[in-house]
mmCIF file of C-alpha atoms in Angstrom:
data_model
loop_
_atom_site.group_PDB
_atom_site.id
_atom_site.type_symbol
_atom_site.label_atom_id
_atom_site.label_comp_id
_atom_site.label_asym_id
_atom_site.label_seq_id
_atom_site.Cartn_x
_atom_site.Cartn_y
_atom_site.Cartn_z
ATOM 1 C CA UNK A 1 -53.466 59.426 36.347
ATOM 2 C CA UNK A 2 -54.089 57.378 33.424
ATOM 3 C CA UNK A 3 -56.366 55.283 35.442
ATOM 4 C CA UNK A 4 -58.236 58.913 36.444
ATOM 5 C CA UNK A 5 -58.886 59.425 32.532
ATOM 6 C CA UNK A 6 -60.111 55.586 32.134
ATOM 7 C CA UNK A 7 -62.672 55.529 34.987
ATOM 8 C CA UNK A 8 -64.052 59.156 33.126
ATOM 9 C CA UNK A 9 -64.033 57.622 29.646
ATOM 10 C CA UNK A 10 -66.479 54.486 31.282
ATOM 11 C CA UNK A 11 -68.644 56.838 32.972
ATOM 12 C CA UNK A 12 -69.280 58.867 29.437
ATOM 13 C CA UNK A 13 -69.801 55.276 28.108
ATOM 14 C CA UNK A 14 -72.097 54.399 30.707
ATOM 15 C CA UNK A 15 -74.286 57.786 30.463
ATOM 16 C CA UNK A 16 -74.624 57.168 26.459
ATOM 17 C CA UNK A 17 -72.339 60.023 25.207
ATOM 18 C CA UNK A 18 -69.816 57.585 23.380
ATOM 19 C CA UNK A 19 -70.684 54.091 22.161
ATOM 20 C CA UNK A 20 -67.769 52.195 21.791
ATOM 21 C CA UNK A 21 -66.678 48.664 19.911
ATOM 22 C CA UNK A 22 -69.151 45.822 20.803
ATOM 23 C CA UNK A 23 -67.166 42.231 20.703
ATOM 24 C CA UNK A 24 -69.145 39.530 21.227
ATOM 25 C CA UNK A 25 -67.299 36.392 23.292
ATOM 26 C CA UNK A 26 -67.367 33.026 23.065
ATOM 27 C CA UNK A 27 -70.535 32.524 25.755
ATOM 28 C CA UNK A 28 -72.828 34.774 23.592
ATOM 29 C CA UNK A 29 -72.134 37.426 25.876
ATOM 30 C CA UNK A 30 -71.375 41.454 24.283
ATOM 31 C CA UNK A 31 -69.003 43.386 25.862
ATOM 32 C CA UNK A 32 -68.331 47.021 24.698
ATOM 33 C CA UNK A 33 -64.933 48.988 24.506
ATOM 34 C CA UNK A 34 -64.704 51.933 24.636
ATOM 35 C CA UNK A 35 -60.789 52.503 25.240
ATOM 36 C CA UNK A 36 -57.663 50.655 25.484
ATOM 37 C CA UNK A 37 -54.819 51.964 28.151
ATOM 38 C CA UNK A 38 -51.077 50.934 27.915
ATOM 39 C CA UNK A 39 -48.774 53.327 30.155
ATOM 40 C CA UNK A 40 -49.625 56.534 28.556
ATOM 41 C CA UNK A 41 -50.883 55.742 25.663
ATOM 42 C CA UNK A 42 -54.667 55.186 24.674
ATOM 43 C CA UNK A 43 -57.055 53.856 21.866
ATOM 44 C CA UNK A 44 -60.090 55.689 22.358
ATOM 45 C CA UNK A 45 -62.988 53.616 19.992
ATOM 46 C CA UNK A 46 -66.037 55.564 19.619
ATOM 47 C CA UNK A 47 -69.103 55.544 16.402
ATOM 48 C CA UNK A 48 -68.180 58.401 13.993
ATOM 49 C CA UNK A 49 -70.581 61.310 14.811
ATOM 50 C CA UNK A 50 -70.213 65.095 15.776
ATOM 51 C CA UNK A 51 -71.866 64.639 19.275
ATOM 52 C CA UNK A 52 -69.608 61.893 20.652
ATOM 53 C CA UNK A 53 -66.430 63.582 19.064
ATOM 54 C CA UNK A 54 -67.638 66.648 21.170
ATOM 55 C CA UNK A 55 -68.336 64.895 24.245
ATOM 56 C CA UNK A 56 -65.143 63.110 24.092
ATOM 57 C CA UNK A 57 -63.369 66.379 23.493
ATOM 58 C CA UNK A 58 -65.214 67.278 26.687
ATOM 59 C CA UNK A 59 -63.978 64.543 28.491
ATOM 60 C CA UNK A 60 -60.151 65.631 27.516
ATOM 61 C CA UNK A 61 -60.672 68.938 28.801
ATOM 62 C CA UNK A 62 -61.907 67.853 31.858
ATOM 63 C CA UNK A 63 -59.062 65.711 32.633
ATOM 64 C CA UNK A 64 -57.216 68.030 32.066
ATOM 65 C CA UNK A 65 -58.653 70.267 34.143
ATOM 66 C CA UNK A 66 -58.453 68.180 37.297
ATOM 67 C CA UNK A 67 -55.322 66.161 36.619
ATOM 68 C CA UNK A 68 -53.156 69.054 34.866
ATOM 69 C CA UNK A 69 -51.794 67.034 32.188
ATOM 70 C CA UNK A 70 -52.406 68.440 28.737
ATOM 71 C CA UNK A 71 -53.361 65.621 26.237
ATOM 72 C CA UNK A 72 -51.189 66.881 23.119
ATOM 73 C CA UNK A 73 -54.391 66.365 20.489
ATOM 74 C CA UNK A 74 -52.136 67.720 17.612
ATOM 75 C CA UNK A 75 -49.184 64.677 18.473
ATOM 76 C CA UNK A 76 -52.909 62.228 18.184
ATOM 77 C CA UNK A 77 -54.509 60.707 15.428
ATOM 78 C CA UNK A 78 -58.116 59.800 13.878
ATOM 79 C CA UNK A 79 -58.392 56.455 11.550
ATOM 80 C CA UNK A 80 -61.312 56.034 9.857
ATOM 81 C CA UNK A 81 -62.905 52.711 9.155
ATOM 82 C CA UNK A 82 -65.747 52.680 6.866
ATOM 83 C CA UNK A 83 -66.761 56.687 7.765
ATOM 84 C CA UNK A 84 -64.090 58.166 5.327
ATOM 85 C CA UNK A 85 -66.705 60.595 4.306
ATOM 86 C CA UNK A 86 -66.646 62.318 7.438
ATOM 87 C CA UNK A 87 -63.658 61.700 8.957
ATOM 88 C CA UNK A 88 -62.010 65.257 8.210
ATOM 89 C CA UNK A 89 -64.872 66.888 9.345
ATOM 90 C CA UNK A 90 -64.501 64.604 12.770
ATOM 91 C CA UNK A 91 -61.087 65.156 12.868
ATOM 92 C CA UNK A 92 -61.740 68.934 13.194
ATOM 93 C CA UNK A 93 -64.376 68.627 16.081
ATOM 94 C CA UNK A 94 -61.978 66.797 18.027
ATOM 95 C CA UNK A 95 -58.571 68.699 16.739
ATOM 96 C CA UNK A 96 -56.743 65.911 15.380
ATOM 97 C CA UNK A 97 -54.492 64.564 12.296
ATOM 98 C CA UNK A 98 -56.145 61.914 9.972
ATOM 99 C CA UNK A 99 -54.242 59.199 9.109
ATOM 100 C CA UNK A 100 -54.933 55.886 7.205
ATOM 101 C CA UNK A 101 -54.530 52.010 8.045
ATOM 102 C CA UNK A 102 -52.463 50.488 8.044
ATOM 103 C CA UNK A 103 -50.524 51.565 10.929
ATOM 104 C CA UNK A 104 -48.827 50.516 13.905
ATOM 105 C CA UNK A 105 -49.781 50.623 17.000
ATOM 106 C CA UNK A 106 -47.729 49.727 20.077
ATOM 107 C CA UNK A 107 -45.525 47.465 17.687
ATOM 108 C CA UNK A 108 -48.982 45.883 16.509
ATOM 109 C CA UNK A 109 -49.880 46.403 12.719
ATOM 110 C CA UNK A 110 -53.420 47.176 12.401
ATOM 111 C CA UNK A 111 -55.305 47.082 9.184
ATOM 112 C CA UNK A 112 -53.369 44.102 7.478
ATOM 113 C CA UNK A 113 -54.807 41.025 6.882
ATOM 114 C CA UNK A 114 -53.243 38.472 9.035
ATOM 115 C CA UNK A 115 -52.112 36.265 5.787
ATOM 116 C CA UNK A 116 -50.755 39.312 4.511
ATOM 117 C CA UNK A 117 -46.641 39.419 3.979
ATOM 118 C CA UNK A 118 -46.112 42.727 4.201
ATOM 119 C CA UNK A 119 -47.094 42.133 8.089
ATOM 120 C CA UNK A 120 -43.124 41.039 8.023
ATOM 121 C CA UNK A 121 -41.904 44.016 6.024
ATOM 122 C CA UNK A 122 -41.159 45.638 8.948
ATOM 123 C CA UNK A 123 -39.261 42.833 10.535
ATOM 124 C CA UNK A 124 -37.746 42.157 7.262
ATOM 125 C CA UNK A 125 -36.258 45.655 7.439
ATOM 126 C CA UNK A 126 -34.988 45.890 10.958
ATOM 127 C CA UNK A 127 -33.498 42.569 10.869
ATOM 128 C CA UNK A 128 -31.525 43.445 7.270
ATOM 129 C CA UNK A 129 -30.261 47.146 9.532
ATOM 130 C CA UNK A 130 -29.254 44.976 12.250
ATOM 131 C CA UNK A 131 -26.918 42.659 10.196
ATOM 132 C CA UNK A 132 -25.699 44.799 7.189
ATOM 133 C CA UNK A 133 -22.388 43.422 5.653
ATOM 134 C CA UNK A 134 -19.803 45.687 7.473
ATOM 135 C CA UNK A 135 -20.759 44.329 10.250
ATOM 136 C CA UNK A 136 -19.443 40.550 9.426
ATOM 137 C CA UNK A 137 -16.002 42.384 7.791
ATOM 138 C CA UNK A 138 -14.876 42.872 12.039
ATOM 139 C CA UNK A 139 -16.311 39.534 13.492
ATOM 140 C CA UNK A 140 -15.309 36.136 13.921
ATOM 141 C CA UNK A 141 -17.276 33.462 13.139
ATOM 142 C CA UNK A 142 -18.311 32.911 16.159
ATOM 143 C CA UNK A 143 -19.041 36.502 16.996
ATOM 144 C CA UNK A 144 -21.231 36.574 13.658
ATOM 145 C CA UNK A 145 -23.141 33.301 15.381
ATOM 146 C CA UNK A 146 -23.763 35.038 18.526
ATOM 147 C CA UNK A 147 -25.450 37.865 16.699
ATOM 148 C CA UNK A 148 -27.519 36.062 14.182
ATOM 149 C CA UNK A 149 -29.137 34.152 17.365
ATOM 150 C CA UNK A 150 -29.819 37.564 19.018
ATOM 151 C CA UNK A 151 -30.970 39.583 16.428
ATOM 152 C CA UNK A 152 -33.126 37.228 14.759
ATOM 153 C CA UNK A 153 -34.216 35.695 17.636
ATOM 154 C CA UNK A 154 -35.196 38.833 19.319
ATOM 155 C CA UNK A 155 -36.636 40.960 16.443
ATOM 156 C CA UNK A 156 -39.480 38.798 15.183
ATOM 157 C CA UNK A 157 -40.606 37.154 18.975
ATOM 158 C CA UNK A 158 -43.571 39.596 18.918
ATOM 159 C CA UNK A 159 -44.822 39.168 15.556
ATOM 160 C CA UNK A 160 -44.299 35.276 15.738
ATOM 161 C CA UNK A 161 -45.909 34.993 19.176
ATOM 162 C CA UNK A 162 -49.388 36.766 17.167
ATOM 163 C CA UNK A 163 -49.147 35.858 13.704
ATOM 164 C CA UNK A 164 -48.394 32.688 11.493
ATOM 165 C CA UNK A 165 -45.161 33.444 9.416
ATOM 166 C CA UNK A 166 -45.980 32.987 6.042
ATOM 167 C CA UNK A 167 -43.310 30.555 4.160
ATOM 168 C CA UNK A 168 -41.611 33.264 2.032
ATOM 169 C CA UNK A 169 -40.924 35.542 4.974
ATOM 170 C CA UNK A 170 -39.021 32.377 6.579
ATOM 171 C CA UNK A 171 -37.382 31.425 3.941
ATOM 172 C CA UNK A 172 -36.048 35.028 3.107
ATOM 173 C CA UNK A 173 -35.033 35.483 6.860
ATOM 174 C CA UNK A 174 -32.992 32.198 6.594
ATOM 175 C CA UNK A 175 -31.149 33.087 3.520
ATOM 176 C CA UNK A 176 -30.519 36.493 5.637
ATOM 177 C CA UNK A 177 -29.323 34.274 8.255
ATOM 178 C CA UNK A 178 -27.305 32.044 6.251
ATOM 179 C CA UNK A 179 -25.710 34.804 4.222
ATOM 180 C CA UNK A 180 -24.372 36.819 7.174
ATOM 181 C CA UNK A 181 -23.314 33.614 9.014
ATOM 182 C CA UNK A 182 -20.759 31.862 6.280
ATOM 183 C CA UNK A 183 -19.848 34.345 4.402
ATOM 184 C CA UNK A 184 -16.946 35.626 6.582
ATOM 185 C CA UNK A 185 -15.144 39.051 5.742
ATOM 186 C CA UNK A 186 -13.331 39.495 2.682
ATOM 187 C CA UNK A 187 -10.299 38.655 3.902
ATOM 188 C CA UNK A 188 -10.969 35.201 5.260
ATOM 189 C CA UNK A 189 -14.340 34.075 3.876
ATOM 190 C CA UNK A 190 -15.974 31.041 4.919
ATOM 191 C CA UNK A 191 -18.235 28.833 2.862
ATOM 192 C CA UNK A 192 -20.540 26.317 4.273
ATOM 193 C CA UNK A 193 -22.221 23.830 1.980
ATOM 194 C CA UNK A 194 -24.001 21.905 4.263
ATOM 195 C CA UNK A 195 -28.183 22.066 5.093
ATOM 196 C CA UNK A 196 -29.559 25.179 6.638
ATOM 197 C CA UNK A 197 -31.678 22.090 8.711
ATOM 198 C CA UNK A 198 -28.239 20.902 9.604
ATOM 199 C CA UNK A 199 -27.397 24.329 10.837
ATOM 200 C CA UNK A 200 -30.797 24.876 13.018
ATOM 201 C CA UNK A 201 -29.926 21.782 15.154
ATOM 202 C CA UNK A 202 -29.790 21.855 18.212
ATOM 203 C CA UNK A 203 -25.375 21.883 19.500
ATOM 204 C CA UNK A 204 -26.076 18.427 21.537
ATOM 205 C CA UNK A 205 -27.400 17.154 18.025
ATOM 206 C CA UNK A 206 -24.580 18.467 15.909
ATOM 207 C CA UNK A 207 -26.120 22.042 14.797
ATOM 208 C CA UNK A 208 -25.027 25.422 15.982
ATOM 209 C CA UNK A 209 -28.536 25.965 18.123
ATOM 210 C CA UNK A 210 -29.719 28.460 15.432
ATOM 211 C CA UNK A 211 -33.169 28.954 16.302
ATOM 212 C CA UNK A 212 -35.923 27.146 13.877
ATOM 213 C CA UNK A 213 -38.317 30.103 13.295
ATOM 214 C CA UNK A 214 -40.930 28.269 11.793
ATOM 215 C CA UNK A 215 -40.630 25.911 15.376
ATOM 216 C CA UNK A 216 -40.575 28.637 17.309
ATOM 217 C CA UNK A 217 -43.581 30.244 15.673
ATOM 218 C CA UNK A 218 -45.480 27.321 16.236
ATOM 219 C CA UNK A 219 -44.724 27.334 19.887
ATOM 220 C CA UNK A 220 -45.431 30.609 20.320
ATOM 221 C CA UNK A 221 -48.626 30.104 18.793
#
């Protein structure tokens, strides 16, 4: 179905009634977008006037129409960039929320600079939820080993796979890291005073296979 409302979205694209985002690629060559489909959810880019708000509303209702699947405009949102002018007045043609970038989108800021920390506030949160200190009061050390490697393993992948991780957001997930790791439960608390770059080694190579995020940044990249 999703593929129905695509294939309608190019041919209002192709018959002039929205304009979408030109991006120009590396051969000189433009290519426009118009929308962006993942499972059912969709990015519709279009230029910020009255008549391609209303066309695109038209669009909706046809889909609608023929597919009978209501597109829930009130759960949707308009972001303005550069037109904040006339975005409530856009907002109304079309019958949906403003809202501001930054956001997220599909677990993809949008709006931040890419040099910007607070890109990692978000994975700075989730990871701190994930190991909060009750946690290491009922595990052993080794259990608190297996779930530094998956949490902070798992949590950041995406972000480090898109983004260069500025030095103070390693450095702060490492002390996480390190803090949760040795410092055991208050009744038998362990205290490590060796080198976190001792720590990050590789098991064959003496280290407990902790994964080295700025590494695995750089790999990912």
């Amino acid at each position: 179905m999703m593929e129905i409302l695509s294939r309608m979205l190019k041919k209002a694209e192709h018959f002039g009634w929205i304009r979408g985002l030109k991006v120009r690629r590396n051969e000189g060559e433009e290519l426009n977008v118009s929308h962006i489909v993942y499972a059912d959810d969709t990015l519709i880019l279009c230029e910020a006037e009255n008549a391609q708000l209303l066309h695109l509303r038209g669009v909706l209702l046809a889909f609608e129409a023929v597919s009978g699947l209501k597109v829930n405009l009130a759960k949707s949102s308009v972001f303005s960039i550069n037109t904040e002018h006339c975005i409530d007045e856009l907002a109304d043609v079309i019958g949906c929320k403003v809202e501001q970038l930054p956001t997220t989108y599909l677990g993809l800021p949008l709006g931040v600079n890419k040099n910007d920390s607070r890109l990692w506030y978000g994975v700075l949160d989730r990871c701190s939820g994930k190991l909060v200190p009750w946690k290491r009061q009922y595990l052993s050390f080794g259990g608190r080993l297996t779930l530094t490697n998956s949490v902070l393993d798992g949590i950041p992948t995406y972000l480090l796979s898109l983004f260069k991780m500025p030095t103070i957001i390693e450095k702060k997930l490492n002390t996480m890291r390190n803090k949760f790791l040795w410092e055991g439960n208050a009744v038998n608390k362990t205290f490590y005073s060796g080198r976190w770059q001792e720590v990050i080694k590789g098991k064959k190579g003496g280290g407990l296979g902790v994964r080295n995020l700025k590494l695995h940044n750089k790999c990912h990249l």
